CSV table of N, CA, C and O in Angstrom, one decimal:
chain,number,residue,atom,x,y,z
A,1,UNK,N,-1.8,1.2,-0.6
A,1,UNK,CA,-2.0,-0.1,-1.2
A,1,UNK,C,-0.8,0.4,-2.8
A,1,UNK,O,-1.1,0.9,-3.3
A,2,UNK,N,0.7,-0.6,-2.8
A,2,UNK,CA,0.3,-0.8,-4.6
A,2,UNK,C,0.0,-0.5,-5.4
A,2,UNK,O,-1.3,-1.0,-5.4
A,3,UNK,N,-0.1,0.6,-6.2
A,3,UNK,CA,-0.8,0.9,-7.6
A,3,UNK,C,-1.5,1.8,-7.7
A,3,UNK,O,-2.1,2.5,-8.3
A,4,UNK,N,-2.0,1.9,-6.0
A,4,UNK,CA,-3.0,3.0,-5.8
A,4,UNK,C,-2.5,4.3,-6.5
A,4,UNK,O,-1.1,4.5,-6.4
A,5,UNK,N,-3.3,5.8,-6.0
A,5,UNK,CA,-2.8,6.8,-6.5
A,5,UNK,C,-3.2,7.6,-5.3
A,5,UNK,O,-4.6,7.5,-5.0
A,6,UNK,N,-2.5,8.6,-5.5
A,6,UNK,CA,-2.6,10.2,-4.3
A,6,UNK,C,-2.4,11.1,-5.1
A,6,UNK,O,-1.1,11.5,-5.7
A,7,UNK,N,-3.4,11.7,-5.7
A,7,UNK,CA,-2.9,12.5,-7.1
A,7,UNK,C,-2.4,12.7,-8.2
A,7,UNK,O,-3.0,11.4,-8.8
A,8,UNK,N,-1.3,13.4,-7.6
A,8,UNK,CA,0.1,13.0,-8.7
A,8,UNK,C,0.8,11.9,-8.2
A,8,UNK,O,2.0,11.5,-9.8
A,9,UNK,N,0.6,11.1,-7.7
A,9,UNK,CA,1.7,10.5,-7.0
A,9,UNK,C,1.1,9.0,-7.5
A,9,UNK,O,0.1,8.7,-6.5
A,10,UNK,N,1.7,8.1,-7.9
A,10,UNK,CA,1.6,6.6,-7.8
A,10,UNK,C,2.1,6.1,-6.6
A,10,UNK,O,3.5,5.6,-6.5
A,11,UNK,N,1.2,4.8,-5.8
A,11,UNK,CA,2.3,4.5,-4.4
A,11,UNK,C,2.8,2.9,-5.5
A,11,UNK,O,2.5,2.1,-5.9
A,12,UNK,N,4.5,3.0,-4.0
A,12,UNK,CA,4.8,2.1,-4.9
A,12,UNK,C,5.1,1.1,-3.7
A,12,UNK,O,5.0,-0.5,-4.2
A,13,UNK,N,5.6,1.2,-2.6
A,13,UNK,CA,5.4,0.2,-1.7
A,13,UNK,C,5.1,1.8,-0.4
A,13,UNK,O,5.5,2.4,-0.2
A,14,UNK,N,4.7,0.1,0.4
A,14,UNK,CA,4.6,1.5,2.0
A,14,UNK,C,6.2,0.8,2.6
A,14,UNK,O,6.3,-0.6,2.4
A,15,UNK,N,6.7,2.2,3.4
A,15,UNK,CA,7.6,2.0,3.8
A,15,UNK,C,8.0,1.5,5.3
A,15,UNK,O,8.5,1.0,5.8
A,16,UNK,N,6.9,2.2,6.2
A,16,UNK,CA,6.7,1.7,7.5
A,16,UNK,C,5.9,2.9,7.6
A,16,UNK,O,4.9,3.7,7.2
A,17,UNK,N,5.4,2.8,9.4
A,17,UNK,CA,4.6,2.9,10.5
A,17,UNK,C,5.3,4.4,11.7
A,17,UNK,O,5.8,3.4,12.1
A,18,UNK,N,5.0,5.2,11.6
A,18,UNK,CA,5.0,5.8,12.8
A,18,UNK,C,4.2,6.5,13.8
A,18,UNK,O,3.0,5.4,13.7
A,19,UNK,N,4.9,6.9,14.6
A,19,UNK,CA,3.5,7.9,15.8
A,19,UNK,C,2.5,7.8,15.2
A,19,UNK,O,0.9,9.0,15.5
A,20,UNK,N,2.3,9.1,13.4
A,20,UNK,CA,2.1,10.3,13.5
A,20,UNK,C,0.7,9.6,12.3
A,20,UNK,O,0.0,9.8,11.5
A,21,UNK,N,1.4,8.8,11.3
A,21,UNK,CA,1.4,7.8,10.7
A,21,UNK,C,1.9,6.8,9.1
A,21,UNK,O,2.8,6.4,10.1
A,22,UNK,N,1.4,7.0,8.2
A,22,UNK,CA,2.1,5.8,7.5
A,22,UNK,C,3.0,6.8,6.3
A,22,UNK,O,3.3,7.3,5.7
A,23,UNK,N,4.2,5.8,5.9
A,23,UNK,CA,4.8,6.5,4.4
A,23,UNK,C,5.1,5.7,3.8
A,23,UNK,O,5.3,4.5,3.5
A,24,UNK,N,5.0,6.2,2.7
A,24,UNK,CA,4.8,5.2,1.3
A,24,UNK,C,6.2,6.3,0.1
A,24,UNK,O,6.1,6.9,0.7
A,25,UNK,N,6.4,4.9,-0.3
A,25,UNK,CA,6.9,5.2,-1.3
A,25,UNK,C,6.5,5.0,-2.5
A,25,UNK,O,5.4,4.5,-3.1
A,26,UNK,N,6.6,6.1,-3.4
A,26,UNK,CA,5.9,6.6,-4.4
A,26,UNK,C,6.7,7.4,-5.3
A,26,UNK,O,7.7,7.5,-5.6
A,27,UNK,N,6.1,7.5,-6.6
A,27,UNK,CA,6.6,7.8,-7.6
A,27,UNK,C,5.6,9.3,-8.3
A,27,UNK,O,4.3,8.9,-8.6
A,28,UNK,N,6.6,10.6,-8.6
A,28,UNK,CA,6.0,11.5,-9.5
A,28,UNK,C,5.8,11.5,-10.7
A,28,UNK,O,6.3,11.3,-11.1
A,29,UNK,N,4.3,11.5,-10.4
A,29,UNK,CA,3.8,10.7,-12.1
A,29,UNK,C,4.2,12.3,-13.7
A,29,UNK,O,4.2,12.2,-14.2
A,30,UNK,N,4.1,13.2,-12.9
A,30,UNK,CA,4.7,14.4,-13.8
A,30,UNK,C,5.8,14.8,-13.2
A,30,UNK,O,6.3,14.7,-15.2
A,31,UNK,N,7.0,14.5,-13.1
A,31,UNK,CA,8.3,14.6,-13.0
A,31,UNK,C,8.8,13.6,-13.5
A,31,UNK,O,10.2,13.2,-13.2
A,32,UNK,N,8.4,12.4,-12.6
A,32,UNK,CA,9.1,10.6,-12.5
A,32,UNK,C,10.0,10.8,-11.7
A,32,UNK,O,11.5,10.5,-12.5
A,33,UNK,N,9.4,10.9,-11.0
A,33,UNK,CA,11.1,10.7,-9.8
A,33,UNK,C,10.4,10.0,-8.1
A,33,UNK,O,9.1,10.2,-8.2
A,34,UNK,N,10.8,8.9,-7.8
A,34,UNK,CA,10.6,9.1,-6.5
A,34,UNK,C,10.4,9.7,-5.3
A,34,UNK,O,11.2,10.8,-5.5
A,35,UNK,N,9.4,9.6,-4.8
A,35,UNK,CA,9.6,10.7,-3.6
A,35,UNK,C,8.8,9.4,-1.8
A,35,UNK,O,8.7,8.5,-2.4
A,36,UNK,N,9.1,10.5,-1.4
A,36,UNK,CA,8.1,9.7,0.1
A,36,UNK,C,7.0,11.0,0.4
A,36,UNK,O,6.5,11.2,0.4
A,37,UNK,N,5.7,9.5,0.5
A,37,UNK,CA,4.5,10.0,0.8
A,37,UNK,C,4.2,10.0,2.6
A,37,UNK,O,3.8,8.6,2.4
A,38,UNK,N,3.8,11.5,3.2
A,38,UNK,CA,2.9,10.9,4.2
A,38,UNK,C,2.0,11.0,4.9
A,38,UNK,O,1.4,12.2,4.8
A,39,UNK,N,0.8,10.2,5.3
A,39,UNK,CA,-0.4,10.2,5.8
A,39,UNK,C,-0.5,10.5,6.8
A,39,UNK,O,0.2,9.9,8.0
A,40,UNK,N,-1.0,11.7,8.0
A,40,UNK,CA,-1.7,11.1,9.1
A,40,UNK,C,-2.7,10.4,9.4
A,40,UNK,O,-3.9,10.2,8.7
A,41,UNK,N,-2.3,9.8,10.4
A,41,UNK,CA,-3.6,8.8,11.2
A,41,UNK,C,-4.0,9.7,12.4
A,41,UNK,O,-3.6,8.7,13.6
A,42,UNK,N,-5.0,10.4,12.7
A,42,UNK,CA,-5.3,11.0,13.7
A,42,UNK,C,-5.8,9.8,14.8
A,42,UNK,O,-6.8,9.0,13.7
A,43,UNK,N,-6.0,9.7,15.9
A,43,UNK,CA,-6.9,8.7,16.4
A,43,UNK,C,-8.0,8.9,16.9
A,43,UNK,O,-7.9,10.6,16.9
A,44,UNK,N,-8.9,8.4,17.1
A,44,UNK,CA,-10.2,8.7,16.9
A,44,UNK,C,-10.7,9.2,18.2
A,44,UNK,O,-11.6,10.0,18.4
A,45,UNK,N,-9.7,8.9,19.5
A,45,UNK,CA,-10.5,9.5,20.5
A,45,UNK,C,-9.9,11.0,20.6
A,45,UNK,O,-9.3,11.6,21.9
A,46,UNK,N,-8.8,11.5,19.5
A,46,UNK,CA,-8.7,12.9,20.2
A,46,UNK,C,-9.7,14.1,19.9
A,46,UNK,O,-10.5,13.9,19.7
A,47,UNK,N,-8.9,15.1,20.8
A,47,UNK,CA,-10.4,16.2,21.4
A,47,UNK,C,-9.6,17.3,19.7
A,47,UNK,O,-8.7,17.0,19.1
A,48,UNK,N,-10.6,18.4,19.6
A,48,UNK,CA,-10.5,19.0,18.3
A,48,UNK,C,-9.0,20.1,18.8
A,48,UNK,O,-8.6,19.9,17.6
A,49,UNK,N,-8.3,20.3,20.1
A,49,UNK,CA,-7.3,20.8,20.3
A,49,UNK,C,-6.3,20.0,19.6
A,49,UNK,O,-5.4,20.3,19.2
A,50,UNK,N,-6.2,18.7,20.0
A,50,UNK,CA,-5.0,17.5,19.5
A,50,UNK,C,-5.5,17.7,18.5
A,50,UNK,O,-3.9,17.3,17.6
A,51,UNK,N,-6.4,17.1,17.6
A,51,UNK,CA,-6.1,17.2,15.8
A,51,UNK,C,-5.5,18.9,15.6
A,51,UNK,O,-4.8,18.4,14.7
A,52,UNK,N,-5.4,19.7,16.1
A,52,UNK,CA,-4.8,20.8,15.3
A,52,UNK,C,-3.2,21.0,15.9
A,52,UNK,O,-2.6,21.3,15.3
A,53,UNK,N,-3.5,20.5,16.9
A,53,UNK,CA,-1.9,20.1,16.8
A,53,UNK,C,-1.1,18.9,16.3
A,53,UNK,O,0.1,19.4,15.7
A,54,UNK,N,-2.0,17.7,16.1
A,54,UNK,CA,-1.3,17.2,15.3
A,54,UNK,C,-1.2,17.2,13.5
A,54,UNK,O,0.1,17.5,13.4
A,55,UNK,N,-1.8,18.8,13.3
A,55,UNK,CA,-1.9,18.6,12.4
A,55,UNK,C,-0.5,19.9,12.3
A,55,UNK,O,0.2,20.0,11.6
A,56,UNK,N,-0.5,20.9,12.9
A,56,UNK,CA,0.9,21.8,13.0
A,56,UNK,C,2.2,20.9,13.1
A,56,UNK,O,3.1,21.4,12.8
A,57,UNK,N,2.0,20.2,13.7
A,57,UNK,CA,3.2,18.9,14.0
A,57,UNK,C,3.6,18.7,13.1
A,57,UNK,O,4.3,18.5,12.4
A,58,UNK,N,2.7,17.9,12.3
A,58,UNK,CA,2.6,17.4,10.2
A,58,UNK,C,3.6,18.9,9.7
A,58,UNK,O,4.8,18.6,9.2
A,59,UNK,N,3.0,19.9,9.4
A,59,UNK,CA,3.1,20.8,8.7
A,59,UNK,C,4.6,21.3,9.5
A,59,UNK,O,5.1,21.3,8.0
A,60,UNK,N,4.7,21.2,10.6
A,60,UNK,CA,6.2,21.3,10.8
A,60,UNK,C,7.3,20.9,10.4
A,60,UNK,O,8.2,20.8,9.9
A,61,UNK,N,6.7,19.3,10.4
A,61,UNK,CA,7.5,18.2,9.7
A,61,UNK,C,8.0,18.5,8.4
A,61,UNK,O,9.4,18.2,7.7
A,62,UNK,N,6.8,18.6,7.6
A,62,UNK,CA,6.9,18.9,6.2
A,62,UNK,C,7.8,19.8,5.9
A,62,UNK,O,8.9,19.7,4.8
A,63,UNK,N,7.7,21.2,6.7
A,63,UNK,CA,8.7,22.2,6.3
A,63,UNK,C,10.2,22.2,6.6
A,63,UNK,O,11.0,22.2,6.0
A,64,UNK,N,10.6,21.4,7.5
A,64,UNK,CA,11.9,21.0,7.8
A,64,UNK,C,12.4,19.7,6.5
A,64,UNK,O,13.4,19.9,6.3
A,65,UNK,N,11.7,19.0,7.0
A,65,UNK,CA,11.7,18.1,5.2
A,65,UNK,C,11.7,19.1,4.1
A,65,UNK,O,13.3,18.5,3.3
A,66,UNK,N,11.4,19.9,3.7
A,66,UNK,CA,11.6,20.6,2.3
A,66,UNK,C,13.0,21.3,2.1
A,66,UNK,O,13.0,21.4,1.5
A,67,UNK,N,13.4,21.7,3.5
A,67,UNK,CA,14.7,22.2,3.6
A,67,UNK,C,16.3,21.5,3.4
A,67,UNK,O,17.3,22.1,2.7
A,68,UNK,N,15.9,19.9,3.3
A,68,UNK,CA,17.0,19.7,3.3
A,68,UNK,C,17.1,19.3,1.7
A,68,UNK,O,16.4,19.3,0.7
């Protein structure tokens, strides 16, 4: 929700929802710059192996985005 915080990030608005989770426009309060914050939303019916694969996919995506 706008105004809430995730650690050092202040949520400004919800940008969208995808297959893995939600993306928010946030402000990094330490260095005062905008950023995107993606959260994962695992389904309740996933088994342990599927949760592991979802996390691995999430980390791979973060690594690729970090290279941009």
